[in-house]
Coordinates of C-alpha atoms and ligand atoms in Angstrom, one line a residue:
X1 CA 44.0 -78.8 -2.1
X2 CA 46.9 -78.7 0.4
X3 CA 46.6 -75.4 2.3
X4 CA 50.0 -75.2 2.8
X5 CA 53.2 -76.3 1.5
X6 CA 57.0 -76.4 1.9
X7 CA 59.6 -75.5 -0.2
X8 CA 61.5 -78.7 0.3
X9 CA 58.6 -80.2 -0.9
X10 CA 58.8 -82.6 1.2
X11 CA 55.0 -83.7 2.3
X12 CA 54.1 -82.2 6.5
X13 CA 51.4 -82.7 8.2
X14 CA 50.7 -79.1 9.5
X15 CA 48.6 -78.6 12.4
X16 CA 45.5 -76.3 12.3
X17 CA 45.1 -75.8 15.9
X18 CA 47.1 -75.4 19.1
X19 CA 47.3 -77.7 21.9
X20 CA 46.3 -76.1 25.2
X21 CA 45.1 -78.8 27.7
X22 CA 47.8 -82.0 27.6
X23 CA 47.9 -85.3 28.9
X24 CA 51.2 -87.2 30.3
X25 CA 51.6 -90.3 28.9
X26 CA 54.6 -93.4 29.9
X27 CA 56.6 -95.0 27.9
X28 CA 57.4 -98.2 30.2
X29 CA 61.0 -100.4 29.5
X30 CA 60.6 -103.1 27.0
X31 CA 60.4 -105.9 29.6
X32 CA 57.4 -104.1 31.0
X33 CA 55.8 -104.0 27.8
X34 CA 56.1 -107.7 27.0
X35 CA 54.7 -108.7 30.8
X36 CA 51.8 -105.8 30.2
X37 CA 51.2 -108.1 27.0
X38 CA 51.0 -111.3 28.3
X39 CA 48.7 -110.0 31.3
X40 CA 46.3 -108.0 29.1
X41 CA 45.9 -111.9 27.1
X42 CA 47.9 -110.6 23.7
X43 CA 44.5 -108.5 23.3
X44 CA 45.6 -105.2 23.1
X45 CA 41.7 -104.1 23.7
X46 CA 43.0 -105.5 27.4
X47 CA 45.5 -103.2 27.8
X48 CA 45.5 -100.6 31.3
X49 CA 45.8 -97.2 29.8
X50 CA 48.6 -96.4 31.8
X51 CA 51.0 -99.1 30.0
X52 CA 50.3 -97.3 27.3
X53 CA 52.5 -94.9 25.0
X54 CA 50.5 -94.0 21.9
X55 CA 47.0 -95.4 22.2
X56 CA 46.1 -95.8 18.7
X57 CA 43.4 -98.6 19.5
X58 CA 40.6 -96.2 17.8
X59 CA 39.6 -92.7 16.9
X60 CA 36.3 -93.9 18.7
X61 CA 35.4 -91.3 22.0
X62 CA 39.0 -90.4 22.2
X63 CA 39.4 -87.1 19.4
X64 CA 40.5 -83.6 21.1
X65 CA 37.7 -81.3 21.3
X66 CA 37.9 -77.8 20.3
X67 CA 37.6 -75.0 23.3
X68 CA 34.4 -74.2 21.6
X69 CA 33.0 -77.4 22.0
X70 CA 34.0 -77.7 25.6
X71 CA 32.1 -74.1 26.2
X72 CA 29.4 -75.0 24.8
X73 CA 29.0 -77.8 26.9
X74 CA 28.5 -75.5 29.8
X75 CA 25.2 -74.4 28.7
X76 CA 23.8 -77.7 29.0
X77 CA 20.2 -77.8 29.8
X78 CA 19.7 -80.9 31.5
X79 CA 16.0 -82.2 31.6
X80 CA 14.4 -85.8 31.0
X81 CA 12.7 -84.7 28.5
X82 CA 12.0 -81.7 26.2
X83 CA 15.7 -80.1 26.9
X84 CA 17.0 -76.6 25.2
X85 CA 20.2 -78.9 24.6
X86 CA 17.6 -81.5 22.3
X87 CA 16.2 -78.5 20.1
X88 CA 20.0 -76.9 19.3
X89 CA 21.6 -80.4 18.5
X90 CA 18.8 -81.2 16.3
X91 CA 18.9 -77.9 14.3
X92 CA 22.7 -78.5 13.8
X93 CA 21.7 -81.6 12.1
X94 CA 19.0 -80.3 10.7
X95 CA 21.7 -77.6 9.1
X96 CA 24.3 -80.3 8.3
X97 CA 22.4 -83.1 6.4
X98 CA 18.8 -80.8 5.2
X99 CA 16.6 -83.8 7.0
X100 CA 13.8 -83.2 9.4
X101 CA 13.6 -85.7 11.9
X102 CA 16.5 -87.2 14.7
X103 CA 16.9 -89.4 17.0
X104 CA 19.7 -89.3 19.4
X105 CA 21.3 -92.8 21.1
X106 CA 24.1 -93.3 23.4
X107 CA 26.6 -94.1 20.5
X108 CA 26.8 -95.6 16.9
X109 CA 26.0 -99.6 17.2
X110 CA 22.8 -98.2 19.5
X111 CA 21.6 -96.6 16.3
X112 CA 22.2 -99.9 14.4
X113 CA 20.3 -101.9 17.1
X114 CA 17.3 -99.6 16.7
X115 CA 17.9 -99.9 12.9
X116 CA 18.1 -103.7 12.8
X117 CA 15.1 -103.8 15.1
X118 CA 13.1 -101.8 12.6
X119 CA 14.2 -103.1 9.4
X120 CA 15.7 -106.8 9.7
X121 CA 13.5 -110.0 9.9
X122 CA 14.8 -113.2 10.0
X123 CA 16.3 -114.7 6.2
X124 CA 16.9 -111.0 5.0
X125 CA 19.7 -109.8 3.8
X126 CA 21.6 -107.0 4.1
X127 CA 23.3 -105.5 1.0
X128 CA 26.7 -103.3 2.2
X129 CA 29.8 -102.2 0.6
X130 CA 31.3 -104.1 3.9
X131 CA 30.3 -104.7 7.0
X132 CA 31.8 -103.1 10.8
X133 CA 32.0 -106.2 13.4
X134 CA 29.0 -104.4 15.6
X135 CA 26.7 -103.8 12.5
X136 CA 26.8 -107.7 10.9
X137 CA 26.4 -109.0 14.7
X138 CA 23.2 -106.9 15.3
X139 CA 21.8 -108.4 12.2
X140 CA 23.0 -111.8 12.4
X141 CA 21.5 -111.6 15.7
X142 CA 18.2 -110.9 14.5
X143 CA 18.0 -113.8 12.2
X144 CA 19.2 -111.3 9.0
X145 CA 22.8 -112.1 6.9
X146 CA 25.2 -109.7 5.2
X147 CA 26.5 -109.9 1.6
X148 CA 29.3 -107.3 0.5
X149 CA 29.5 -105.8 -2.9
X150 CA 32.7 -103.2 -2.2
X151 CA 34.3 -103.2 -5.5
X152 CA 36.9 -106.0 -6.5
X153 CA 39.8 -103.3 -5.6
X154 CA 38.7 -102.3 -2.6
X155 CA 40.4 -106.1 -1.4
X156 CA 43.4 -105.4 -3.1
X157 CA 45.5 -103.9 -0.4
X158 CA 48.3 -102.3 -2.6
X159 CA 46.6 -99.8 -4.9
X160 CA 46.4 -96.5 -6.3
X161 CA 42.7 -96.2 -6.7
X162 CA 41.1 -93.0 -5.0
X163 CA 37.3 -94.8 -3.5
X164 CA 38.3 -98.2 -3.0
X165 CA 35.3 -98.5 -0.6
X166 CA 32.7 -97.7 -3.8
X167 CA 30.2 -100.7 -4.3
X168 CA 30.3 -102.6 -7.4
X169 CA 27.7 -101.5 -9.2
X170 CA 27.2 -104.7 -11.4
X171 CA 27.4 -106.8 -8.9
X172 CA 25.0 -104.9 -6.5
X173 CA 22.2 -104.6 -9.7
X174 CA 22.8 -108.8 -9.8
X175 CA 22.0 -109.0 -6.1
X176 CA 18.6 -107.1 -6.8
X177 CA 17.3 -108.7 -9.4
X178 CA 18.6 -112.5 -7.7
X179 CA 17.4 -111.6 -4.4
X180 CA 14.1 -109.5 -4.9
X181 CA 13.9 -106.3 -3.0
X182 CA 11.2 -107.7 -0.6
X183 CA 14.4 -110.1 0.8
X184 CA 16.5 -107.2 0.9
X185 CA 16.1 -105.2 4.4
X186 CA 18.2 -102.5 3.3
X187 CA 21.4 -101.2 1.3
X188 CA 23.9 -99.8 4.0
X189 CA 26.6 -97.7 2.7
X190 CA 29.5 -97.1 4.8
X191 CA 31.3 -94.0 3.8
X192 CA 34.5 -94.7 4.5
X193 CA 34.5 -98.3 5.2
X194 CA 36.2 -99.0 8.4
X195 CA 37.7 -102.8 8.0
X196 CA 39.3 -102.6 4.8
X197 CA 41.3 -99.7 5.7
X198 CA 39.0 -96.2 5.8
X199 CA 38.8 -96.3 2.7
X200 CA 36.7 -93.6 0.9
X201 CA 33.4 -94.1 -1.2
X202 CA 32.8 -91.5 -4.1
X203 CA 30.0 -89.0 -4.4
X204 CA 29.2 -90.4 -7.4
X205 CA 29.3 -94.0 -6.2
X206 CA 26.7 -92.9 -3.4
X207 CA 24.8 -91.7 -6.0
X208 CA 24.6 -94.8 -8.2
X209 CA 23.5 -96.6 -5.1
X210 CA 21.0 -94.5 -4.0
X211 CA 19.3 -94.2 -7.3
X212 CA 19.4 -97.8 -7.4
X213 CA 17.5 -98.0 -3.9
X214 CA 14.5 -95.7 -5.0
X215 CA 14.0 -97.5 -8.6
X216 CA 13.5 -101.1 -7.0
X217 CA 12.2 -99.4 -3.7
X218 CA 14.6 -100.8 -1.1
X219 CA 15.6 -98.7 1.7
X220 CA 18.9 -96.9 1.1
X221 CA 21.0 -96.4 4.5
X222 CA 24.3 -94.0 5.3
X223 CA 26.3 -95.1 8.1
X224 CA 28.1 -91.8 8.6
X225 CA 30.2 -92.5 11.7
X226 CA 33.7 -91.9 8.9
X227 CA 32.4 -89.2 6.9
X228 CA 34.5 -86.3 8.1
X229 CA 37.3 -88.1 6.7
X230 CA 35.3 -89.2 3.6
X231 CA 34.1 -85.5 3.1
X232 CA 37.9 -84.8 3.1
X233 CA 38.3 -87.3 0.9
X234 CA 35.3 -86.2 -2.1
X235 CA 36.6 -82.6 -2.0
X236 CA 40.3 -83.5 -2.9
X237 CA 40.0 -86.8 -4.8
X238 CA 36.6 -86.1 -6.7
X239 CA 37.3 -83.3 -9.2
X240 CA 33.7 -82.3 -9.6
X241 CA 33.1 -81.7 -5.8
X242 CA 36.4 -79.7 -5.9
X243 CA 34.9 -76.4 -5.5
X244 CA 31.7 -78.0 -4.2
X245 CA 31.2 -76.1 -0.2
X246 CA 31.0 -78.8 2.1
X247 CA 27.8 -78.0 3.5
X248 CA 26.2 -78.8 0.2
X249 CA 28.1 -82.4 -0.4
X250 CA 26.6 -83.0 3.2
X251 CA 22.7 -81.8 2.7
X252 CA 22.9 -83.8 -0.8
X253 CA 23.9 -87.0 1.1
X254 CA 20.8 -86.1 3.4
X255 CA 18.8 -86.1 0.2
X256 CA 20.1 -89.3 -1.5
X257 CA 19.4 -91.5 1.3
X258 CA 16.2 -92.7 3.5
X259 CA 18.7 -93.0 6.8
X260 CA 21.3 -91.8 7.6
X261 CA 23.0 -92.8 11.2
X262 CA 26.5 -92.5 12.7
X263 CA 28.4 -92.7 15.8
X264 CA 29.3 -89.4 17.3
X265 CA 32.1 -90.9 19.2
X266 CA 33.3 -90.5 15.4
X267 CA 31.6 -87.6 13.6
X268 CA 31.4 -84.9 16.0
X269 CA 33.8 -85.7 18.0
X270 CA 32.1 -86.9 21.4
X271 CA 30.1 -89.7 22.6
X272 CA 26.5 -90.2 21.4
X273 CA 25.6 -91.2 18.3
X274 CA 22.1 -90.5 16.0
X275 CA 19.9 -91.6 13.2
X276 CA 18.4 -88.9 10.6
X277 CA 15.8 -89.3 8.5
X278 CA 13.5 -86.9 6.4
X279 CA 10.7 -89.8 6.2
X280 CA 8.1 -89.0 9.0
X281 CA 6.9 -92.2 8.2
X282 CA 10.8 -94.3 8.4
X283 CA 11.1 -91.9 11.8
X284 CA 7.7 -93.0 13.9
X285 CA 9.0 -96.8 12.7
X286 CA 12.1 -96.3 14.3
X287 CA 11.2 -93.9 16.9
X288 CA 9.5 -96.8 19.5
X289 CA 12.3 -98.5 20.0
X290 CA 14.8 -95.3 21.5
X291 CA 13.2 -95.0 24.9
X292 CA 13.0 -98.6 24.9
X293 CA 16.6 -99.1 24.1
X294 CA 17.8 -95.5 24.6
X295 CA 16.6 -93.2 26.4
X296 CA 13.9 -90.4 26.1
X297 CA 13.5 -89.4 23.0
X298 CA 15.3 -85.8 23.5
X299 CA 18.2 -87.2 25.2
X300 CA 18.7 -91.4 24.0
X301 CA 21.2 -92.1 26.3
X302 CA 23.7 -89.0 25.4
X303 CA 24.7 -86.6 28.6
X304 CA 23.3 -83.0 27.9
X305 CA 26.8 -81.6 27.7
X306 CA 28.2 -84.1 25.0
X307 CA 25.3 -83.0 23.1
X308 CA 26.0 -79.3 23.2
X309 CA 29.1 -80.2 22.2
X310 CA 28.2 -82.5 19.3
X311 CA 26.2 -79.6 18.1
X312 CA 29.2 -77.3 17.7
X313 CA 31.4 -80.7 16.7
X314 CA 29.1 -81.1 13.5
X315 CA 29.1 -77.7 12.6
X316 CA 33.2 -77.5 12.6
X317 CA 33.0 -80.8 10.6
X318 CA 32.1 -78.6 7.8
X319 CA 35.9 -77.1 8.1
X320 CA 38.6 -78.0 5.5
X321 CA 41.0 -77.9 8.1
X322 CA 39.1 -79.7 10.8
X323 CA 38.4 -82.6 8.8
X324 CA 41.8 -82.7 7.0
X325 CA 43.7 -83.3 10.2
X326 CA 43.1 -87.5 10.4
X327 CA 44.0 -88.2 6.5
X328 CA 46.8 -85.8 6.2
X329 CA 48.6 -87.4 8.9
X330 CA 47.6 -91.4 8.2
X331 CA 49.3 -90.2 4.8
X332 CA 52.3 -89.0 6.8
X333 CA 52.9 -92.4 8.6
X334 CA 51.6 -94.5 5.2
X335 CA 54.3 -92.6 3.8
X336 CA 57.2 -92.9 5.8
X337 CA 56.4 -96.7 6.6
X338 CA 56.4 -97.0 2.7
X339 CA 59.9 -95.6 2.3
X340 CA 60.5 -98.2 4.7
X341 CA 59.2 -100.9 2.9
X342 CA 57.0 -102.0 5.6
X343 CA 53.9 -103.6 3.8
X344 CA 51.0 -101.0 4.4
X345 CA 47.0 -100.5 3.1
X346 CA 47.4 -97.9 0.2
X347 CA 46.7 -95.1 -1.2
X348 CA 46.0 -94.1 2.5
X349 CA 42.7 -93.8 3.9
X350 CA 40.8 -92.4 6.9
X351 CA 40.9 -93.7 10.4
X352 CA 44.5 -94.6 10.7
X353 CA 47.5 -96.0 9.0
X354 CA 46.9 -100.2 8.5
X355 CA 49.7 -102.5 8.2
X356 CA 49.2 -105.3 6.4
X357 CA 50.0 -108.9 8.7
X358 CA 49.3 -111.2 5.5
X359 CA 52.8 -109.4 4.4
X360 CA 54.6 -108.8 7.6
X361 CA 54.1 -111.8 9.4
X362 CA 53.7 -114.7 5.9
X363 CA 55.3 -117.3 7.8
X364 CA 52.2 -117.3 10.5
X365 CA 49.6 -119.7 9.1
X366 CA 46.0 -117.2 9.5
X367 CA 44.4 -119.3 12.2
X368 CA 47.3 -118.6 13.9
X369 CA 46.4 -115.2 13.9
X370 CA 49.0 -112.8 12.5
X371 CA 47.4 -109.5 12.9
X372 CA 46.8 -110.1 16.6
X373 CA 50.5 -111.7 16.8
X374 CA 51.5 -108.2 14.5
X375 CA 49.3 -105.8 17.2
X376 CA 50.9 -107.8 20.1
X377 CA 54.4 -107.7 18.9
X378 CA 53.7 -103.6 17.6
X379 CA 52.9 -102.9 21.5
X380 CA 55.9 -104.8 23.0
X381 CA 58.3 -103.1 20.3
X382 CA 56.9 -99.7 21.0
X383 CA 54.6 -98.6 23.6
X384 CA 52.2 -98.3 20.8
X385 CA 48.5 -99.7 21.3
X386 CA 47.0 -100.7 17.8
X387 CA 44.1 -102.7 17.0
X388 CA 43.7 -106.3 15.2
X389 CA 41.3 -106.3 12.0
X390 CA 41.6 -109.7 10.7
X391 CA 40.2 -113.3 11.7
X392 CA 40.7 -112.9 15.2
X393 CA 37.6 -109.6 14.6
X394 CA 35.6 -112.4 12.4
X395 CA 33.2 -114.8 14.4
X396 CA 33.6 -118.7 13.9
X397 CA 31.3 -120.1 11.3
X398 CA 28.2 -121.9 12.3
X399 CA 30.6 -125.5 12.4
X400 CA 32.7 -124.1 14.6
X401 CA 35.6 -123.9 11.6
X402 CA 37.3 -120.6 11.3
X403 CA 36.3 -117.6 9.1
X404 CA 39.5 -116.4 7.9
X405 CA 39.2 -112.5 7.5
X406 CA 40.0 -111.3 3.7
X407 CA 42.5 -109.0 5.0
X408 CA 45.1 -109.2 8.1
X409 CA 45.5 -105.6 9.1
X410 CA 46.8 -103.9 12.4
X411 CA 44.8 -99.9 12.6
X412 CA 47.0 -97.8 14.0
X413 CA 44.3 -95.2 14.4
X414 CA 44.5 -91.3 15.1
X415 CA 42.1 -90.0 17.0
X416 CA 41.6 -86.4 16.1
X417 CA 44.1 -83.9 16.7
X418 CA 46.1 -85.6 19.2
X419 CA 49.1 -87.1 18.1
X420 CA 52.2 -85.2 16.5
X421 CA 54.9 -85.7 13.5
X422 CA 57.4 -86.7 15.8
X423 CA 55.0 -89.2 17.3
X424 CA 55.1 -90.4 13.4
X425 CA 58.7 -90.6 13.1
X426 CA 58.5 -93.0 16.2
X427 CA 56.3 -94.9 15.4
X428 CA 58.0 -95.4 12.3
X429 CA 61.4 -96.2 13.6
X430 CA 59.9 -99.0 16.0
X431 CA 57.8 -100.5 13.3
X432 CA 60.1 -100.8 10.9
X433 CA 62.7 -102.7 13.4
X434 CA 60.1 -104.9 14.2
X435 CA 59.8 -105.6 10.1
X436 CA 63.0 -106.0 10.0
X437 CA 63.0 -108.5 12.9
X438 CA 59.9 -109.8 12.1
X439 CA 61.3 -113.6 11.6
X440 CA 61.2 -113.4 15.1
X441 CA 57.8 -113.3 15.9
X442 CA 55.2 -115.9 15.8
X443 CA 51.5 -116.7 15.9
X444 CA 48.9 -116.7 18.9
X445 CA 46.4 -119.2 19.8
X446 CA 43.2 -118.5 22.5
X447 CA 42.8 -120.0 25.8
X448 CA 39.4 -118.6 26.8
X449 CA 37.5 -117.4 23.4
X450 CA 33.8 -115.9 23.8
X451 CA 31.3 -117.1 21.0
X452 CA 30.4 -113.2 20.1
X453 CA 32.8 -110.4 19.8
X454 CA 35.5 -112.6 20.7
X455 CA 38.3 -109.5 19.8
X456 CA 36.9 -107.4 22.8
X457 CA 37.5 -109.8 25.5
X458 CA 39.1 -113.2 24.1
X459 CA 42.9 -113.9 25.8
X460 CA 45.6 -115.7 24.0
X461 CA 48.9 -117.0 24.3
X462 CA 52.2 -117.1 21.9
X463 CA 52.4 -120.5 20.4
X464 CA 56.3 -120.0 21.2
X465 CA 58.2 -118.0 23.1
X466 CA 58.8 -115.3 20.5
X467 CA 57.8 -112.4 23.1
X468 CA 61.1 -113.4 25.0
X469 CA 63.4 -113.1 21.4
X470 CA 61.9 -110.0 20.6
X471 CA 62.4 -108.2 23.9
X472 CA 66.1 -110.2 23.3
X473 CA 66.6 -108.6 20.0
X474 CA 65.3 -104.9 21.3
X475 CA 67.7 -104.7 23.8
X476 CA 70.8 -105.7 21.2
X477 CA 69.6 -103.0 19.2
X478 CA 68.8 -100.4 21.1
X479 CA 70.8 -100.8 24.1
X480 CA 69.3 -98.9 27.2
X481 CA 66.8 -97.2 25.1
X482 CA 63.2 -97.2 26.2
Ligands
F0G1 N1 30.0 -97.9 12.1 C1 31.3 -97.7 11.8 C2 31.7 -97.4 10.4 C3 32.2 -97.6 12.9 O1 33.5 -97.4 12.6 C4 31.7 -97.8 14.2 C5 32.7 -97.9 15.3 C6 30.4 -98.0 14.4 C7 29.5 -98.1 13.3 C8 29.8 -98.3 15.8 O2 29.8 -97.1 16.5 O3 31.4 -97.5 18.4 O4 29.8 -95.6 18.5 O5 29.0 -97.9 18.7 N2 33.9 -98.0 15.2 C9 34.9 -98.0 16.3 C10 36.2 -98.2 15.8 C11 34.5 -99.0 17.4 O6 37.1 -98.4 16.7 O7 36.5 -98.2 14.6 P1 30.1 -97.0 18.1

C-alpha cells in the first residue's frame, strides 16, 4: 500500500509535502544537557523548550499544519456565539463521521470531563480496551473505576500481531454478564491505544464491540484523538478495508458508536478537541455541561481560527498520504533501533517509536522508575525530549503502595510532519550508545511527588550519580562531539 518504493528496497520514509516555514532548534554540549536534567527534576515534561533538540514529548498541539489550514484560519468569524466558523467546522464533521450533532471543547480530556460528568456515577465501571492517564483520572474522580479488556497480546511488547489494541471479546462478554449493564457507564474504545504503544484496533474488532453495546444496551464510546494513524492502520493491515475509501471507514465508525470524541490537538491537527453524537437525546445530556465547563456552545473554548483550521485538518485526514506520514516514520526508527538490538514496542504502532525500559534498564528495580531513569538518560545522551509511560504515569494505590505500570516504555513521539530521516538516523545512533552503555545508568526516586498526575509536575533525583558516568562515558566516545 506503499506509494512509493526504492529499488534498493531498502524501506524510506518519503515525505508528501514540503517544508516551507522552519524553526531553529539547539543542540546544547552534553554537560548542558545533564544540568538541564537535573534542573527540570529528571521530568522531561519540565524541560525549557530551548534545551531542547528533538522534542518528541508528544504529537499533542505540536503537528505542522498544512498552508491550507493556516489560510483558512484567516477567515475566522469570531463571535460569542452563533459564528460562520461554528456552522463550517460542524459540517466537516458532519462530512467526516455522517453524525448530526457536535460539541466543540478546548481540547480532548475537556470532552472526557463533559463525558464523565454525563455518564459516570459513583461504583460504575468503565469498560475500555485501556485507559489514557487523563481519561481513568476524570472517572476515578467522579467516584467511577476502569477495568481493561485489550486483548492478552496487546501486553506482549514483542509481537507480530497487526491490532494489538483490539478488545478481548471473551473477556469483555464475561464483564457484561458479571457486571450488569446498569453498573456499566459506558464501553470506551480507544482507537489506537496510546499507553501500550499506538497500537491499532481493527474494524472488525470495533464492530464486535459495538454490536455488543447495542444488544445489552450500554453506551458504546470512540475516543478518536489516534485515529488518523488507526485509519492508516485498517486500510493497510485490514484486507477487507483495502480498497474501502476512507471517508466510508470514517462515517461507518460514526454509525457504530453512540459517541464519538477526540482531541484535536491530535486528529486535525490543532488545538480544540469535540464530541459527536447522532443521538439528539445523548447530545442535550451532554450539551449543559460545555458552557459550563467550555465555553458557548459554538465555540467551547477553541479560538475561531484553530477551528477554521480543524475544519480543513479533518477533511485532509481523509488523505492516504496525510495520515501515512506518523506510522511510516515510527516504522523507520522501530526499524533501525531493531537492527540495533535496542529492545523496542513491535510491530510499530502510531504515535511514536516506544522503547521498552523493562529491557533496557533490567537492573533498575520498577519503583525505581526505569522509564523515567530511560527518558532522563535518552535527553542527556541526545538532546532528545521523550516521554515516560510507565509507573511513574500510574497514581499510587489507595494505601499509598505503588501501582507498577504493566509496561515501562519511553514515547519518542512524532508530531506530524516535522521531523526528518536524518533526524531518525540520530536518534538512532545516540540511543543505541546509550544501550550499549546502559549498565551505566540507574534509577530515580521523587523528592516532591503530587497525589494526581504526579508525571506532569513531580521532580526526582538519581539514586546515584549515574548522570555524571554517563556524561563521562559520552565524552570518551564521542570526543568533542555535541
Ligand atoms: N485520549 C487519547 C487517546 C489521548 O492520546 C489524549 C492525549 C487524550 C485523550 C486527551 O486529549 O491532551 O487534548 O486533552 N494525549 C496526549 C499525549 C496528551 O501526549 O499522548 P488532550
Amino acid at each position: 500500500m506503499e506509494t512509493v518504493t526504492f529499488r534498493s528496497g531498502a524501506y524510506v520514509p518519503l515525505e508528501m509535502h514540503k517544508a516551507r516555514i522552519v524553526q531553529r532548534v539547539n543542540l546544547e554540549p552534553v554537560e548542558r544537557r545533564r544540568d538541564a536534567m537535573a534542573e527540570a527534576g529528571f521530568n522531561t515534561f519540565l524541560l525549557k523548550n530551548r534545551e531542547v533538540f528533538l522534542d518528541m514529548l508528544t504529537d499533542s498541539g505540536v503537528n505542522a499544519m498544512s498552508i491550507e489550514q493556516q489560510a483558512a484560519m484567516l477567515r475566522a468569524d469570531d463571535s460569542y456565539a452563533g459564528s460562520e466558523t461554528f456552522f463550517r467546522l460542524e459540517q466537516a464533521l458532519q462530512d467526516f463521521f455522517g453524525t448530526r450533532f457536535f460539541l466543540p471543547t478546548h481540547q480532548g480530556r475537556a470532552a472526557e470531563n463533559v463525558l464523565a460528568n454525563t455518564f459516570v456515577s459513583p461504583g460504575s465501571v468503565a469498560l475500555m480496551n485501556f485507559h489514557f492517564t487523563t481519561t481513568k483520572a476524570l472517572i476515578t474522580l467522579l467516584g467511577g473505576s476502569v477495568l481493561e479488556l485489550v486483548s492478552e497480546a496487546g501486553l506482549e511488547i514483542e509481537s507480530d500481531l497487526a491490532f494489538k489494541g483490539d478488545f478481548d471479546l471473551t473477556r469483555l462478554d464475561a464483564e457484561i454478564a458479571r457486571l450488569g449493564p446498569e453498573k456499566i457507564s459506558f464501553v470506551r474504545v480507544e482507537a489506537g491505544t496510546n499507553l501500550i504503544g499506538g497500537q491499532p484496533v481493527s474494524m472488525a474488532n470495533m464492530r464486535a464491540v459495538a454490536a455488543r453495546c447495542k444488544e445489552a444496551g450500554i453506551l458504546s464510546v470512540l475516543d478518536a484523538s489516534l485515529l488518523a494513524d488507526n485509519l492508516y492502520f485498517i486500510k493497510t493491515r485490514e484486507a477487507e478495508c483495502a480498497e474501502r475509501a476512507l471517508v466510508d471507514i470514517t462515517r461507518e465508525l460514526g454509525q457504530l458508536f453512540d459517541v464519538i470524541y477526540f482531541s484535536a490537538r491530535k486528529l486535525g491537527c490543532v488545538r480544540g478537541g469535540g464530541i459527536v453524537t447522532n443521538d439528539e437525546e445523548l447530545y442535550r445530556r451532554m450539551r449543559g455541561f460545555v458552557p459550563l465547563f467550555e465555553g458557548f456552545l459554538t465555540y467551547g473554548g477553541m479560538s475561531v481560527r484553530e477551528m477554521e483550521a480543524l475544519a480543513v485538518g479533518i477533511q485532509e485526514t481523509l488523505d492516504f498520504d496525510v495520515i501515512s506520514q506518523t506510522p511510516i516514520f515510527v516504522r523507520a526508527l522501530t526499524e533501525e533501533l531493531t537492527s540495533l538490538g535496542v529492545p523496542v514496542v513491535t510491530p510499530a504502532g502510531g504515535l511514536g517509536c516506544h522503547l521498552n525500559a523493562f529491557k533496557f534498564l533490567e537492573h533498575i528495580p520498577q519503583d525505581e522508575y526505569p522509564a523515567g531513569a530511560l527518558a532522563a538518560a535518552v535527553f542527556i545522551a541526545g538532546g532528545i525530549r521523550g516521554m515516560e509511560r510507565g509507573t511513574l504515569s500510574e497514581q499510587r494505590n489507595p494505601d499509598g503502595s505503588e501501582q507498577l505500570a504493566e509496561m515501562e516504555l519511553v514515547r519518542l513521539a512524532f508530531p506530524k510532519r516535522v521531523f526528518t530521516l536524518s533526524h531518525v538516523k540520530y536518534i538512532a545512533d545516540r540511543v543505541s550508545w546509550l544501550f550499549e552503555n546502559r549498565a551505566l545508568v540507574g534509577g530515580l526516586r521523587f523528592v516532591e511527588e503530587p497525589e494526581t498526575l504526579r508525571f506532569f509536575f513531580g521532580r526526582l533525583v538519581p539514586v546515584n550519580d549515574w548522570p555524571d558516568r554517563l556524561v563521562a562515558a559520552f565524552r570518551r566516545d564521542f570526543g568533542d562531539s555535541l
